[in-house]
Amino acid sequence: MKPTTRHFKAAVLAAFLCVQATPHALAQSVAKPKFDAQGIARTETVRRDFDGNREAIQVRVDFAPGASFPKHSHPGVEIAYVLSGKIEYELDGKTITLQAGESLHIPAGAVHSAKNVSSGVTAELATYIVEKSKPVVVLAE
């Protein structure tokens, strides 16, 4: 896929949000993630108004070994950047495996899932640009 101005703007936004992230929140999630029953730990680092109707949210997501997040969607775009380990995404009928340093653009409303396919804890930084009046994550039926 050829980079576009939209991709560049999304990357700049993600970088801006990283700078704005609370160091304390990022450090806490690195030090000791608190996993739920699914083996997922989510630490919100930034939530800012984007344009009046949408907000930018950035979340560190830690996956215990073998943990997966079920099929879901978001009311806006997501950019997932893998911080450590390896994650397998299911998106549009395709399996996409990313490792630390790689990223994925997930379109608004696209149903997808994610699974840790490495032997240790895997982490991603998820950046969302979503409508304010809707939940950030909507589980698929």
CSV table of C-alpha atoms in Angstrom, one decimal:
chain,number,residue,atom,x,y,z
A,1,MET,CA,0.0,0.0,0.0
A,2,LYS,CA,1.4,3.4,-1.0
A,3,PRO,CA,1.5,6.0,1.8
A,4,THR,CA,-0.9,8.8,1.5
A,5,THR,CA,-1.3,12.2,3.1
A,6,ARG,CA,-4.0,10.6,5.4
A,7,HIS,CA,-1.5,8.0,6.6
A,8,PHE,CA,1.1,10.7,7.2
A,9,LYS,CA,-1.4,12.8,9.2
A,10,ALA,CA,-2.4,9.7,11.2
A,11,ALA,CA,1.3,8.9,12.0
A,12,VAL,CA,1.9,12.5,13.1
A,13,LEU,CA,-1.2,12.4,15.3
A,14,ALA,CA,0.0,9.1,16.9
A,15,ALA,CA,3.5,10.6,17.5
A,16,PHE,CA,1.9,13.7,19.1
A,17,LEU,CA,-0.2,11.5,21.4
A,18,CYS,CA,2.8,9.6,22.4
A,19,VAL,CA,4.5,12.8,23.5
A,20,GLN,CA,1.4,13.8,25.4
A,21,ALA,CA,1.0,10.4,27.1
A,22,THR,CA,1.4,10.3,30.8
A,23,PRO,CA,4.8,8.9,31.6
A,24,HIS,CA,3.3,7.6,34.9
A,25,ALA,CA,0.6,5.6,33.1
A,26,LEU,CA,3.0,4.1,30.6
A,27,ALA,CA,5.5,3.2,33.3
A,28,GLN,CA,2.7,1.5,35.4
A,29,SER,CA,1.6,-0.7,32.5
A,30,VAL,CA,5.2,-1.7,31.8
A,31,ALA,CA,6.0,-2.5,35.4
A,32,LYS,CA,3.0,-4.6,36.3
A,33,PRO,CA,0.0,-5.0,33.9
A,34,LYS,CA,-3.2,-5.9,35.7
A,35,PHE,CA,-4.6,-8.6,33.4
A,36,ASP,CA,-8.4,-9.3,33.2
A,37,ALA,CA,-9.9,-12.8,32.9
A,38,GLN,CA,-9.0,-12.8,29.2
A,39,GLY,CA,-5.4,-12.0,29.8
A,40,ILE,CA,-5.7,-8.4,28.6
A,41,ALA,CA,-4.6,-5.2,30.4
A,42,ARG,CA,-5.6,-1.8,29.1
A,43,THR,CA,-4.0,1.4,30.3
A,44,GLU,CA,-5.4,4.7,28.9
A,45,THR,CA,-2.6,7.2,28.5
A,46,VAL,CA,-4.3,10.1,26.6
A,47,ARG,CA,-7.9,11.3,25.9
A,48,ARG,CA,-8.2,14.6,24.1
A,49,ASP,CA,-10.8,16.5,22.1
A,50,PHE,CA,-10.0,16.1,18.4
A,51,ASP,CA,-12.5,18.2,16.5
A,52,GLY,CA,-15.6,18.8,18.6
A,53,ASN,CA,-17.4,15.6,17.6
A,54,ARG,CA,-14.5,13.1,18.0
A,55,GLU,CA,-11.8,12.5,20.5
A,56,ALA,CA,-8.3,11.0,20.2
A,57,ILE,CA,-7.6,8.2,22.7
A,58,GLN,CA,-4.4,6.3,23.2
A,59,VAL,CA,-4.3,3.1,25.1
A,60,ARG,CA,-1.5,0.7,25.9
A,61,VAL,CA,-2.8,-2.9,25.6
A,62,ASP,CA,-0.8,-5.7,27.2
A,63,PHE,CA,-1.6,-9.3,26.2
A,64,ALA,CA,-0.6,-12.2,28.4
A,65,PRO,CA,1.0,-15.2,26.6
A,66,GLY,CA,-1.6,-16.8,24.3
A,67,ALA,CA,-4.2,-14.1,25.2
A,68,SER,CA,-6.6,-12.8,22.6
A,69,PHE,CA,-9.1,-10.0,22.3
A,70,PRO,CA,-12.3,-11.2,20.5
A,71,LYS,CA,-13.8,-9.8,17.4
A,72,HIS,CA,-14.8,-6.2,17.8
A,73,SER,CA,-14.9,-2.8,16.1
A,74,HIS,CA,-14.5,0.9,16.9
A,75,PRO,CA,-16.6,3.9,15.9
A,76,GLY,CA,-13.6,5.5,14.3
A,77,VAL,CA,-10.1,4.5,13.0
A,78,GLU,CA,-7.5,2.7,15.1
A,79,ILE,CA,-3.8,2.7,14.5
A,80,ALA,CA,-2.1,-0.2,16.4
A,81,TYR,CA,1.6,0.0,16.9
A,82,VAL,CA,3.3,-3.1,18.4
A,83,LEU,CA,5.6,-2.2,21.2
A,84,SER,CA,6.9,-5.7,22.1
A,85,GLY,CA,6.3,-9.3,21.1
A,86,LYS,CA,4.2,-10.4,18.1
A,87,ILE,CA,0.5,-10.0,17.5
A,88,GLU,CA,-1.7,-11.7,15.0
A,89,TYR,CA,-4.7,-9.6,13.8
A,90,GLU,CA,-7.7,-10.9,11.9
A,91,LEU,CA,-9.0,-8.2,9.6
A,92,ASP,CA,-11.2,-8.3,6.5
A,93,GLY,CA,-10.8,-12.1,6.3
A,94,LYS,CA,-7.0,-11.8,6.4
A,95,THR,CA,-4.5,-12.8,9.0
A,96,ILE,CA,-1.8,-10.1,9.6
A,97,THR,CA,1.1,-10.8,11.9
A,98,LEU,CA,3.1,-7.8,13.3
A,99,GLN,CA,6.1,-7.7,15.5
A,100,ALA,CA,7.6,-4.9,17.6
A,101,GLY,CA,8.0,-1.7,15.6
A,102,GLU,CA,5.3,-2.4,13.0
A,103,SER,CA,1.8,-0.9,12.8
A,104,LEU,CA,-1.6,-1.4,11.3
A,105,HIS,CA,-4.4,1.0,10.2
A,106,ILE,CA,-7.8,-0.4,11.1
A,107,PRO,CA,-10.7,1.5,9.3
A,108,ALA,CA,-13.7,2.7,11.3
A,109,GLY,CA,-16.3,0.0,11.9
A,110,ALA,CA,-14.0,-2.8,10.6
A,111,VAL,CA,-14.5,-6.0,12.7
A,112,HIS,CA,-11.1,-7.4,13.8
A,113,SER,CA,-9.5,-9.4,16.6
A,114,ALA,CA,-6.0,-9.6,18.0
A,115,LYS,CA,-4.0,-12.5,19.6
A,116,ASN,CA,-0.6,-12.7,21.2
A,117,VAL,CA,1.4,-15.3,19.3
A,118,SER,CA,4.7,-14.9,21.1
A,119,SER,CA,5.8,-16.7,24.2
A,120,GLY,CA,6.0,-13.7,26.5
A,121,VAL,CA,3.8,-10.7,27.2
A,122,THR,CA,3.1,-8.6,24.1
A,123,ALA,CA,2.1,-5.0,24.1
A,124,GLU,CA,0.7,-2.5,21.6
A,125,LEU,CA,-0.1,1.2,21.6
A,126,ALA,CA,-3.6,1.7,20.2
A,127,THR,CA,-4.6,5.1,19.0
A,128,TYR,CA,-8.2,5.8,18.3
A,129,ILE,CA,-10.0,8.7,16.6
A,130,VAL,CA,-13.6,8.0,17.6
A,131,GLU,CA,-17.0,9.7,17.9
A,132,LYS,CA,-17.5,11.0,21.4
A,133,SER,CA,-21.0,9.8,22.0
A,134,LYS,CA,-20.2,6.1,21.2
A,135,PRO,CA,-18.3,3.4,23.1
A,136,VAL,CA,-14.7,3.0,22.1
A,137,VAL,CA,-15.0,-0.8,21.7
A,138,VAL,CA,-18.0,-2.6,20.4
A,139,LEU,CA,-17.9,-6.4,20.6
A,140,ALA,CA,-19.0,-8.3,17.5
A,141,GLU,CA,-22.1,-10.5,17.7
